[in-house]
Amino acid sequence: MAEATRKLPAEPYGELDLELLRRFSEANGICGHEKGASRVMAEYLKDVADELRYDNLGSLIACKRGTGGPKVALFGHLDEVGFLVKKIEDSGFLRVINVGGMWPHLLLAQEVTITTREGQEYLGVISSPPPHGMPPEERAKVKELDDLFVDLGVNDADEVTALGIRVGDPITPRTAFRVMNNPNYLLGKAWDDRAGAAVATAVLRALRGTAHQADVYAVGTVQEEVGLRGAQTAGYAVHPDIAIALDVTLASDVPDAKYGAPLGSGVTLCLMDGSVICNRELVYIMEELCGRLGLSFTHDIFLRGGTDSGAIHKLFDGVLNMTISIPARAIHSHRAVIHRKDMADTIALLTEFCRLLDWPMVERIRRSNR
């Protein structure tokens, strides 16, 4: 009998800078402590942007000037979900508090990084009392966050103090970026929303040497996961004519999924979520551009969450706005998965949009609401 033919993984889709994605994903940057991630973004934009600055909350604002056209801003939030040290037990274990919302179901035995105010980083692992000896009803319960603790591998609180760890220090999921068995699938932490920030960065870099009328902004916002805070202050700082929030959406191609979009579907155009109804004319323009570029696209409606669009579209007398999403599996966990095609197609679409944007297109979008 002939040996069965082995099915090889598909060839990687599109050209992506995997080192850029690795550095974005692996950077430590929970809500309110995004400096590690913003420094990565600034490093990749410093030779491209005509202007690079921060607002007072820490959002990064990079601008590539055009030739007198409108202002278009691509927003991707840099913060990721994580924890703060809430209490140091006498035994040396750390009690933690959620920052941004991680599900306790997913936390046991996961590695984390504790960062001190001096910038020292230490390895920890999330643990709990073992199930052995527990009554059945206790073993069947999912542990609450208050029942968990971080094990630093030390003897007592004095050793924790000697390391420089204090109450209030940030605790970040610890995960290495990896290309998966089919190389189109990319595993890492913080795709929510380093994927969006990486797209904004890649678009500005792709416009290098390209003529365009619009002033194009790549904005890495902070504190999205705790209330869209950075988008509000950065939005005021930029005052864009057109604003596009780049964020993840749920993956619909996993068992029992009810919402979202499948990985590898290309561009995901959000129509509505819990924080915004996207400008319909802007959506139509993106659909037209996808057709011209030969890019596949799908639509997303998800009413249980929101993005930076929720804050941006309400600024001033209203900002013309929509969200474009990257489907991601297992968001708000230590390890999420995205697809190269979705990243590459979104970068291609937005690069062309920014290249073409002019005042008549802005006026077309404005008139759609009147």
mmCIF file of C-alpha atoms in Angstrom:
data_model
loop_
_atom_site.group_PDB
_atom_site.id
_atom_site.type_symbol
_atom_site.label_atom_id
_atom_site.label_comp_id
_atom_site.label_asym_id
_atom_site.label_seq_id
_atom_site.Cartn_x
_atom_site.Cartn_y
_atom_site.Cartn_z
ATOM 1 C CA MET A 1 0.000 0.000 0.000
ATOM 2 C CA ALA A 2 1.355 3.408 -0.932
ATOM 3 C CA GLU A 3 2.185 5.745 1.925
ATOM 4 C CA ALA A 4 -0.412 8.488 2.383
ATOM 5 C CA THR A 5 0.623 11.830 0.928
ATOM 6 C CA ARG A 6 1.576 14.244 3.646
ATOM 7 C CA LYS A 7 -0.253 17.571 3.432
ATOM 8 C CA LEU A 8 2.239 20.355 3.884
ATOM 9 C CA PRO A 9 1.369 23.701 5.487
ATOM 10 C CA ALA A 10 0.320 26.469 3.126
ATOM 11 C CA GLU A 11 2.915 28.983 1.989
ATOM 12 C CA PRO A 12 2.895 32.136 4.094
ATOM 13 C CA TYR A 13 0.510 34.775 2.785
ATOM 14 C CA GLY A 14 1.750 38.257 1.929
ATOM 15 C CA GLU A 15 4.822 40.099 3.109
ATOM 16 C CA LEU A 16 4.797 40.956 6.783
ATOM 17 C CA ASP A 17 7.592 42.141 9.028
ATOM 18 C CA LEU A 18 7.554 39.297 11.560
ATOM 19 C CA GLU A 19 10.232 40.937 13.681
ATOM 20 C CA LEU A 20 8.001 43.997 14.034
ATOM 21 C CA LEU A 21 5.090 41.766 15.060
ATOM 22 C CA ARG A 22 7.263 39.827 17.510
ATOM 23 C CA ARG A 23 8.473 42.982 19.206
ATOM 24 C CA PHE A 24 4.986 44.481 19.408
ATOM 25 C CA SER A 25 3.551 41.265 20.845
ATOM 26 C CA GLU A 26 6.280 40.560 23.377
ATOM 27 C CA ALA A 27 6.510 44.118 24.746
ATOM 28 C CA ASN A 28 5.180 44.566 28.271
ATOM 29 C CA GLY A 29 2.408 47.154 28.417
ATOM 30 C CA ILE A 30 -0.693 46.656 30.531
ATOM 31 C CA CYS A 31 -3.180 49.519 30.892
ATOM 32 C CA GLY A 32 -1.486 52.541 32.442
ATOM 33 C CA HIS A 33 1.978 51.041 31.900
ATOM 34 C CA GLU A 34 2.269 51.091 28.097
ATOM 35 C CA LYS A 35 5.744 52.627 27.821
ATOM 36 C CA GLY A 36 7.409 49.379 26.700
ATOM 37 C CA ALA A 37 4.974 49.033 23.791
ATOM 38 C CA SER A 38 5.006 52.719 22.828
ATOM 39 C CA ARG A 39 8.802 52.673 22.637
ATOM 40 C CA VAL A 40 8.646 49.807 20.142
ATOM 41 C CA MET A 41 6.141 51.721 18.015
ATOM 42 C CA ALA A 42 8.231 54.906 18.217
ATOM 43 C CA GLU A 43 11.349 53.034 17.149
ATOM 44 C CA TYR A 44 9.657 51.787 13.977
ATOM 45 C CA LEU A 45 8.204 55.218 13.155
ATOM 46 C CA LYS A 46 11.009 57.633 14.023
ATOM 47 C CA ASP A 47 12.560 57.494 10.548
ATOM 48 C CA VAL A 48 9.189 57.700 8.774
ATOM 49 C CA ALA A 49 7.205 60.329 10.649
ATOM 50 C CA ASP A 50 7.639 64.061 10.208
ATOM 51 C CA GLU A 51 6.356 64.513 13.747
ATOM 52 C CA LEU A 52 6.474 62.182 16.745
ATOM 53 C CA ARG A 53 4.960 63.179 20.074
ATOM 54 C CA TYR A 54 3.008 61.957 23.101
ATOM 55 C CA ASP A 55 -0.080 63.260 24.817
ATOM 56 C CA ASN A 56 -0.156 63.566 28.589
ATOM 57 C CA LEU A 57 -1.663 60.099 29.130
ATOM 58 C CA GLY A 58 1.130 58.507 27.096
ATOM 59 C CA SER A 59 -0.531 57.869 23.725
ATOM 60 C CA LEU A 60 1.955 58.028 20.853
ATOM 61 C CA ILE A 61 1.081 60.293 17.913
ATOM 62 C CA ALA A 62 3.134 60.008 14.707
ATOM 63 C CA CYS A 63 2.353 62.061 11.598
ATOM 64 C CA LYS A 64 3.537 61.815 7.995
ATOM 65 C CA ARG A 65 2.680 65.115 6.328
ATOM 66 C CA GLY A 66 0.836 65.348 3.020
ATOM 67 C CA THR A 67 0.365 68.228 0.607
ATOM 68 C CA GLY A 68 -2.486 70.171 2.164
ATOM 69 C CA GLY A 69 -5.114 67.466 2.352
ATOM 70 C CA PRO A 70 -7.316 66.325 5.248
ATOM 71 C CA LYS A 71 -6.122 64.592 8.389
ATOM 72 C CA VAL A 72 -6.663 60.844 8.649
ATOM 73 C CA ALA A 73 -5.742 59.008 11.853
ATOM 74 C CA LEU A 74 -5.312 55.272 12.351
ATOM 75 C CA PHE A 75 -5.795 54.370 16.010
ATOM 76 C CA GLY A 76 -4.529 51.114 17.547
ATOM 77 C CA HIS A 77 -4.398 50.730 21.303
ATOM 78 C CA LEU A 78 -1.113 49.703 22.865
ATOM 79 C CA ASP A 79 -2.390 48.527 26.239
ATOM 80 C CA GLU A 80 -3.001 44.884 27.039
ATOM 81 C CA VAL A 81 -4.920 43.251 29.863
ATOM 82 C CA GLY A 82 -2.970 42.234 32.932
ATOM 83 C CA PHE A 83 -2.739 42.759 36.687
ATOM 84 C CA LEU A 84 -1.311 44.867 39.479
ATOM 85 C CA VAL A 85 0.252 43.598 42.702
ATOM 86 C CA LYS A 86 -2.500 44.035 45.297
ATOM 87 C CA LYS A 87 -0.807 42.461 48.325
ATOM 88 C CA ILE A 88 2.450 40.741 49.244
ATOM 89 C CA GLU A 89 1.772 37.804 51.569
ATOM 90 C CA ASP A 90 4.178 37.076 54.425
ATOM 91 C CA SER A 91 4.934 33.823 52.600
ATOM 92 C CA GLY A 92 6.169 35.772 49.534
ATOM 93 C CA PHE A 93 3.204 35.078 47.268
ATOM 94 C CA LEU A 94 1.569 37.978 45.430
ATOM 95 C CA ARG A 95 -2.154 38.655 45.405
ATOM 96 C CA VAL A 96 -3.300 40.472 42.286
ATOM 97 C CA ILE A 97 -6.046 42.693 40.919
ATOM 98 C CA ASN A 98 -7.341 42.659 37.341
ATOM 99 C CA VAL A 99 -6.527 45.536 34.990
ATOM 100 C CA GLY A 100 -8.701 45.250 31.917
ATOM 101 C CA GLY A 101 -10.333 41.891 32.466
ATOM 102 C CA MET A 102 -8.692 38.466 32.237
ATOM 103 C CA TRP A 103 -10.869 35.399 32.772
ATOM 104 C CA PRO A 104 -9.742 33.358 35.823
ATOM 105 C CA HIS A 105 -10.579 30.156 33.882
ATOM 106 C CA LEU A 106 -7.476 30.764 31.745
ATOM 107 C CA LEU A 107 -4.908 31.745 34.340
ATOM 108 C CA LEU A 108 -3.709 28.754 36.339
ATOM 109 C CA ALA A 109 -0.076 27.751 35.684
ATOM 110 C CA GLN A 110 0.500 30.685 33.306
ATOM 111 C CA GLU A 111 3.763 32.626 33.420
ATOM 112 C CA VAL A 112 3.803 36.353 34.097
ATOM 113 C CA THR A 113 6.358 39.150 34.279
ATOM 114 C CA ILE A 114 6.448 41.471 37.285
ATOM 115 C CA THR A 115 8.072 44.823 36.500
ATOM 116 C CA THR A 116 9.363 47.055 39.293
ATOM 117 C CA ARG A 117 9.354 50.838 39.219
ATOM 118 C CA GLU A 118 13.105 50.659 38.525
ATOM 119 C CA GLY A 119 12.403 48.593 35.406
ATOM 120 C CA GLN A 120 13.612 45.233 36.718
ATOM 121 C CA GLU A 121 11.631 42.253 35.414
ATOM 122 C CA TYR A 122 10.976 39.029 37.321
ATOM 123 C CA LEU A 123 9.360 35.735 36.363
ATOM 124 C CA GLY A 124 6.315 34.488 38.228
ATOM 125 C CA VAL A 125 3.715 31.768 37.734
ATOM 126 C CA ILE A 126 0.022 31.983 38.620
ATOM 127 C CA SER A 127 -0.996 29.284 41.071
ATOM 128 C CA SER A 128 -3.641 28.211 43.598
ATOM 129 C CA PRO A 129 -4.066 25.502 46.229
ATOM 130 C CA PRO A 130 -4.041 22.073 44.500
ATOM 131 C CA PRO A 131 -7.315 20.139 44.036
ATOM 132 C CA HIS A 132 -6.042 17.105 45.974
ATOM 133 C CA GLY A 133 -8.043 16.693 49.153
ATOM 134 C CA MET A 134 -10.694 19.234 48.187
ATOM 135 C CA PRO A 135 -14.333 18.159 48.413
ATOM 136 C CA PRO A 136 -15.898 17.465 44.966
ATOM 137 C CA GLU A 137 -18.050 20.577 45.023
ATOM 138 C CA GLU A 138 -14.958 22.731 45.591
ATOM 139 C CA ARG A 139 -12.983 21.043 42.808
ATOM 140 C CA ALA A 140 -15.861 21.649 40.379
ATOM 141 C CA LYS A 141 -15.821 25.409 40.921
ATOM 142 C CA VAL A 142 -13.821 27.788 38.765
ATOM 143 C CA LYS A 143 -11.409 29.721 40.942
ATOM 144 C CA GLU A 144 -12.036 33.414 41.471
ATOM 145 C CA LEU A 145 -9.145 35.813 40.986
ATOM 146 C CA ASP A 146 -8.978 36.381 44.744
ATOM 147 C CA ASP A 147 -8.222 32.655 45.154
ATOM 148 C CA LEU A 148 -5.158 32.821 42.891
ATOM 149 C CA PHE A 149 -1.668 34.063 43.634
ATOM 150 C CA VAL A 150 1.651 34.585 41.859
ATOM 151 C CA ASP A 151 4.513 32.321 42.889
ATOM 152 C CA LEU A 152 7.884 34.064 42.535
ATOM 153 C CA GLY A 153 9.905 31.117 43.766
ATOM 154 C CA VAL A 154 11.081 32.904 46.939
ATOM 155 C CA ASN A 155 11.048 32.096 50.636
ATOM 156 C CA ASP A 156 9.120 35.018 52.106
ATOM 157 C CA ALA A 157 8.065 38.655 51.845
ATOM 158 C CA ASP A 158 11.563 39.859 52.770
ATOM 159 C CA GLU A 159 12.912 38.292 49.573
ATOM 160 C CA VAL A 160 10.147 39.955 47.565
ATOM 161 C CA THR A 161 11.113 43.304 49.079
ATOM 162 C CA ALA A 162 14.766 42.640 48.273
ATOM 163 C CA LEU A 163 13.799 42.218 44.616
ATOM 164 C CA GLY A 164 12.254 45.696 44.675
ATOM 165 C CA ILE A 165 8.688 44.485 44.087
ATOM 166 C CA ARG A 166 6.023 46.722 45.622
ATOM 167 C CA VAL A 167 2.252 46.915 45.781
ATOM 168 C CA GLY A 168 1.014 48.501 42.558
ATOM 169 C CA ASP A 169 3.704 47.042 40.288
ATOM 170 C CA PRO A 170 2.372 45.811 36.921
ATOM 171 C CA ILE A 171 2.094 42.102 36.129
ATOM 172 C CA THR A 172 2.074 41.204 32.434
ATOM 173 C CA PRO A 173 1.316 37.924 30.658
ATOM 174 C CA ARG A 174 4.558 36.288 29.513
ATOM 175 C CA THR A 175 4.437 34.603 26.084
ATOM 176 C CA ALA A 176 6.895 34.195 23.207
ATOM 177 C CA PHE A 177 5.766 35.053 19.684
ATOM 178 C CA ARG A 178 5.601 31.972 17.439
ATOM 179 C CA VAL A 179 4.822 31.089 13.829
ATOM 180 C CA MET A 180 2.490 28.089 13.974
ATOM 181 C CA ASN A 181 2.327 24.799 12.052
ATOM 182 C CA ASN A 182 0.601 26.453 9.121
ATOM 183 C CA PRO A 183 2.863 29.522 8.880
ATOM 184 C CA ASN A 184 -0.061 31.823 8.127
ATOM 185 C CA TYR A 185 -1.131 31.524 11.772
ATOM 186 C CA LEU A 186 0.755 33.658 14.289
ATOM 187 C CA LEU A 187 0.630 33.083 18.038
ATOM 188 C CA GLY A 188 1.433 35.713 20.626
ATOM 189 C CA LYS A 189 0.150 37.698 23.538
ATOM 190 C CA ALA A 190 -1.473 41.129 23.349
ATOM 191 C CA TRP A 191 -2.813 40.888 19.796
ATOM 192 C CA ASP A 192 -5.639 42.851 21.433
ATOM 193 C CA ASP A 193 -4.530 45.317 20.315
ATOM 194 C CA ARG A 194 -0.886 45.258 19.250
ATOM 195 C CA ALA A 195 -2.192 43.815 15.972
ATOM 196 C CA GLY A 196 -4.016 47.099 15.325
ATOM 197 C CA ALA A 197 -1.082 49.249 16.427
ATOM 198 C CA ALA A 198 1.205 47.198 14.186
ATOM 199 C CA VAL A 199 -1.132 47.762 11.210
ATOM 200 C CA ALA A 200 -1.099 51.535 11.801
ATOM 201 C CA THR A 201 2.696 51.443 12.032
ATOM 202 C CA ALA A 202 3.035 49.336 8.875
ATOM 203 C CA VAL A 203 0.776 51.685 6.890
ATOM 204 C CA LEU A 204 2.861 54.737 7.766
ATOM 205 C CA ARG A 205 6.016 52.828 6.831
ATOM 206 C CA ALA A 206 4.440 51.665 3.542
ATOM 207 C CA LEU A 207 3.736 55.299 2.610
ATOM 208 C CA ARG A 208 7.425 56.189 2.759
ATOM 209 C CA GLY A 209 8.397 57.691 -0.589
ATOM 210 C CA THR A 210 4.744 57.845 -1.689
ATOM 211 C CA ALA A 211 2.950 61.071 -2.617
ATOM 212 C CA HIS A 212 -0.324 61.714 -0.780
ATOM 213 C CA GLN A 213 -2.429 64.750 0.001
ATOM 214 C CA ALA A 214 -3.576 63.749 3.476
ATOM 215 C CA ASP A 215 -1.672 64.158 6.706
ATOM 216 C CA VAL A 216 -1.551 60.550 7.892
ATOM 217 C CA TYR A 217 -1.387 59.810 11.623
ATOM 218 C CA ALA A 218 -0.494 56.510 13.279
ATOM 219 C CA VAL A 219 -1.730 56.715 16.874
ATOM 220 C CA GLY A 220 -0.879 54.193 19.580
ATOM 221 C CA THR A 221 -3.453 54.836 22.277
ATOM 222 C CA VAL A 222 -3.313 53.896 25.959
ATOM 223 C CA GLN A 223 -5.885 52.679 28.486
ATOM 224 C CA GLU A 224 -8.435 51.401 25.968
ATOM 225 C CA GLU A 225 -9.229 48.301 28.004
ATOM 226 C CA VAL A 226 -10.313 50.371 31.001
ATOM 227 C CA GLY A 227 -12.558 52.841 29.186
ATOM 228 C CA LEU A 228 -11.237 54.151 25.830
ATOM 229 C CA ARG A 229 -9.344 56.861 27.712
ATOM 230 C CA GLY A 230 -6.311 57.342 25.476
ATOM 231 C CA ALA A 231 -8.466 57.577 22.362
ATOM 232 C CA GLN A 232 -10.273 60.558 23.829
ATOM 233 C CA THR A 233 -7.161 62.572 24.680
ATOM 234 C CA ALA A 234 -5.237 61.558 21.544
ATOM 235 C CA GLY A 235 -8.304 62.282 19.434
ATOM 236 C CA TYR A 236 -8.406 65.790 20.831
ATOM 237 C CA ALA A 237 -4.691 66.202 20.146
ATOM 238 C CA VAL A 238 -5.018 65.162 16.481
ATOM 239 C CA HIS A 239 -8.529 66.457 15.639
ATOM 240 C CA PRO A 240 -8.756 64.200 12.565
ATOM 241 C CA ASP A 241 -11.141 64.644 9.654
ATOM 242 C CA ILE A 242 -11.287 60.851 9.260
ATOM 243 C CA ALA A 243 -10.514 58.373 12.058
ATOM 244 C CA ILE A 244 -10.230 54.607 11.773
ATOM 245 C CA ALA A 245 -9.904 52.461 14.876
ATOM 246 C CA LEU A 246 -7.995 49.235 14.341
ATOM 247 C CA ASP A 247 -8.801 46.497 16.810
ATOM 248 C CA VAL A 248 -9.398 42.777 17.051
ATOM 249 C CA THR A 249 -12.719 41.005 16.799
ATOM 250 C CA LEU A 250 -13.746 37.539 17.918
ATOM 251 C CA ALA A 251 -12.851 34.562 15.726
ATOM 252 C CA SER A 252 -15.932 32.837 14.304
ATOM 253 C CA ASP A 253 -14.044 29.765 13.040
ATOM 254 C CA VAL A 254 -13.623 28.025 16.396
ATOM 255 C CA PRO A 255 -16.043 25.433 17.808
ATOM 256 C CA ASP A 256 -19.317 26.849 19.137
ATOM 257 C CA ALA A 257 -18.506 30.431 18.092
ATOM 258 C CA LYS A 258 -21.490 32.738 17.647
ATOM 259 C CA TYR A 259 -19.904 36.065 16.710
ATOM 260 C CA GLY A 260 -17.016 37.594 14.830
ATOM 261 C CA ALA A 261 -15.202 36.710 11.605
ATOM 262 C CA PRO A 262 -13.103 33.738 10.478
ATOM 263 C CA LEU A 263 -9.324 33.956 10.440
ATOM 264 C CA GLY A 264 -7.973 34.365 6.917
ATOM 265 C CA SER A 265 -11.068 36.155 5.610
ATOM 266 C CA GLY A 266 -9.134 39.300 4.684
ATOM 267 C CA VAL A 267 -10.418 42.734 5.690
ATOM 268 C CA THR A 268 -13.090 42.842 8.403
ATOM 269 C CA LEU A 269 -15.249 45.964 8.166
ATOM 270 C CA CYS A 270 -17.166 46.722 11.344
ATOM 271 C CA LEU A 271 -20.692 48.036 10.827
ATOM 272 C CA MET A 272 -21.646 48.434 14.466
ATOM 273 C CA ASP A 273 -20.508 47.460 17.924
ATOM 274 C CA GLY A 274 -21.500 48.312 21.467
ATOM 275 C CA SER A 275 -19.815 51.713 21.301
ATOM 276 C CA VAL A 276 -20.338 53.024 17.755
ATOM 277 C CA ILE A 277 -22.380 52.864 14.563
ATOM 278 C CA CYS A 278 -19.733 53.186 11.860
ATOM 279 C CA ASN A 279 -20.111 55.821 9.152
ATOM 280 C CA ARG A 280 -21.820 53.958 6.321
ATOM 281 C CA GLU A 281 -20.259 55.968 3.468
ATOM 282 C CA LEU A 282 -16.796 55.288 4.833
ATOM 283 C CA VAL A 283 -17.669 51.583 4.925
ATOM 284 C CA TYR A 284 -18.877 51.768 1.305
ATOM 285 C CA ILE A 285 -15.613 53.409 0.232
ATOM 286 C CA MET A 286 -13.625 50.639 1.910
ATOM 287 C CA GLU A 287 -15.749 48.031 0.113
ATOM 288 C CA GLU A 288 -15.086 49.774 -3.225
ATOM 289 C CA LEU A 289 -11.349 49.892 -2.554
ATOM 290 C CA CYS A 290 -11.266 46.214 -1.600
ATOM 291 C CA GLY A 291 -12.895 45.430 -4.950
ATOM 292 C CA ARG A 292 -10.381 47.516 -6.873
ATOM 293 C CA LEU A 293 -7.443 45.957 -5.033
ATOM 294 C CA GLY A 294 -8.767 42.393 -5.267
ATOM 295 C CA LEU A 295 -8.990 42.040 -1.489
ATOM 296 C CA SER A 296 -11.579 39.837 0.172
ATOM 297 C CA PHE A 297 -13.637 41.379 2.963
ATOM 298 C CA THR A 298 -16.338 40.508 5.458
ATOM 299 C CA HIS A 299 -18.535 42.485 7.849
ATOM 300 C CA ASP A 300 -18.682 42.402 11.623
ATOM 301 C CA ILE A 301 -21.476 43.352 14.001
ATOM 302 C CA PHE A 302 -20.820 42.745 17.689
ATOM 303 C CA LEU A 303 -22.824 44.550 20.343
ATOM 304 C CA ARG A 304 -21.106 43.270 23.489
ATOM 305 C CA GLY A 305 -17.863 45.192 23.180
ATOM 306 C CA GLY A 306 -16.421 48.470 21.980
ATOM 307 C CA THR A 307 -13.289 49.987 20.486
ATOM 308 C CA ASP A 308 -11.521 53.336 20.430
ATOM 309 C CA SER A 309 -14.163 54.396 17.886
ATOM 310 C CA GLY A 310 -16.585 54.699 20.785
ATOM 311 C CA ALA A 311 -14.663 57.691 22.136
ATOM 312 C CA ILE A 312 -13.331 59.144 18.879
ATOM 313 C CA HIS A 313 -16.590 59.611 16.962
ATOM 314 C CA LYS A 314 -18.082 61.783 19.734
ATOM 315 C CA LEU A 315 -15.242 64.331 19.863
ATOM 316 C CA PHE A 316 -15.736 67.970 18.841
ATOM 317 C CA ASP A 317 -18.800 68.193 16.550
ATOM 318 C CA GLY A 318 -18.374 64.548 15.577
ATOM 319 C CA VAL A 319 -15.578 62.723 13.759
ATOM 320 C CA LEU A 320 -16.149 60.661 10.602
ATOM 321 C CA ASN A 321 -15.187 57.256 11.823
ATOM 322 C CA MET A 322 -15.275 53.470 11.482
ATOM 323 C CA THR A 323 -13.537 50.395 12.877
ATOM 324 C CA ILE A 324 -11.577 47.812 10.910
ATOM 325 C CA SER A 325 -10.933 44.581 12.765
ATOM 326 C CA ILE A 326 -8.457 41.707 12.830
ATOM 327 C CA PRO A 327 -10.074 38.380 13.822
ATOM 328 C CA ALA A 328 -8.206 36.797 16.721
ATOM 329 C CA ARG A 329 -8.650 33.561 18.624
ATOM 330 C CA ALA A 330 -8.501 33.475 22.426
ATOM 331 C CA ILE A 331 -8.226 37.207 23.080
ATOM 332 C CA HIS A 332 -7.807 38.373 26.687
ATOM 333 C CA SER A 333 -5.641 35.368 27.398
ATOM 334 C CA HIS A 334 -1.925 34.588 27.455
ATOM 335 C CA ARG A 335 -1.921 33.223 23.903
ATOM 336 C CA ALA A 336 -3.980 34.482 20.981
ATOM 337 C CA VAL A 337 -3.793 33.608 17.275
ATOM 338 C CA ILE A 338 -4.132 35.831 14.199
ATOM 339 C CA HIS A 339 -3.720 35.220 10.443
ATOM 340 C CA ARG A 340 -1.207 36.788 8.064
ATOM 341 C CA LYS A 341 -3.769 37.401 5.316
ATOM 342 C CA ASP A 342 -5.941 39.536 7.567
ATOM 343 C CA MET A 343 -2.964 41.678 8.550
ATOM 344 C CA ALA A 344 -1.527 41.987 5.044
ATOM 345 C CA ASP A 345 -4.878 42.783 3.383
ATOM 346 C CA THR A 346 -5.740 45.401 6.006
ATOM 347 C CA ILE A 347 -2.357 47.082 5.571
ATOM 348 C CA ALA A 348 -2.774 47.089 1.772
ATOM 349 C CA LEU A 349 -6.291 48.562 1.987
ATOM 350 C CA LEU A 350 -5.407 51.341 4.411
ATOM 351 C CA THR A 351 -2.211 52.266 2.588
ATOM 352 C CA GLU A 352 -4.234 52.816 -0.589
ATOM 353 C CA PHE A 353 -6.984 54.664 1.275
ATOM 354 C CA CYS A 354 -4.480 57.066 2.838
ATOM 355 C CA ARG A 355 -2.802 57.579 -0.528
ATOM 356 C CA LEU A 356 -6.100 58.483 -2.217
ATOM 357 C CA LEU A 357 -7.827 60.484 0.526
ATOM 358 C CA ASP A 358 -8.544 64.088 -0.459
ATOM 359 C CA TRP A 359 -11.035 66.828 0.421
ATOM 360 C CA PRO A 360 -13.684 65.734 -2.116
ATOM 361 C CA MET A 361 -13.723 62.249 -0.557
ATOM 362 C CA VAL A 362 -14.112 63.773 2.909
ATOM 363 C CA GLU A 363 -16.989 65.886 1.630
ATOM 364 C CA ARG A 364 -18.632 62.797 0.135
ATOM 365 C CA ILE A 365 -18.471 61.116 3.545
ATOM 366 C CA ARG A 366 -19.787 64.216 5.328
ATOM 367 C CA ARG A 367 -22.757 64.552 2.979
ATOM 368 C CA SER A 368 -23.831 60.987 3.716
ATOM 369 C CA ASN A 369 -25.092 62.117 7.145
ATOM 370 C CA ARG A 370 -27.145 65.065 5.818
#
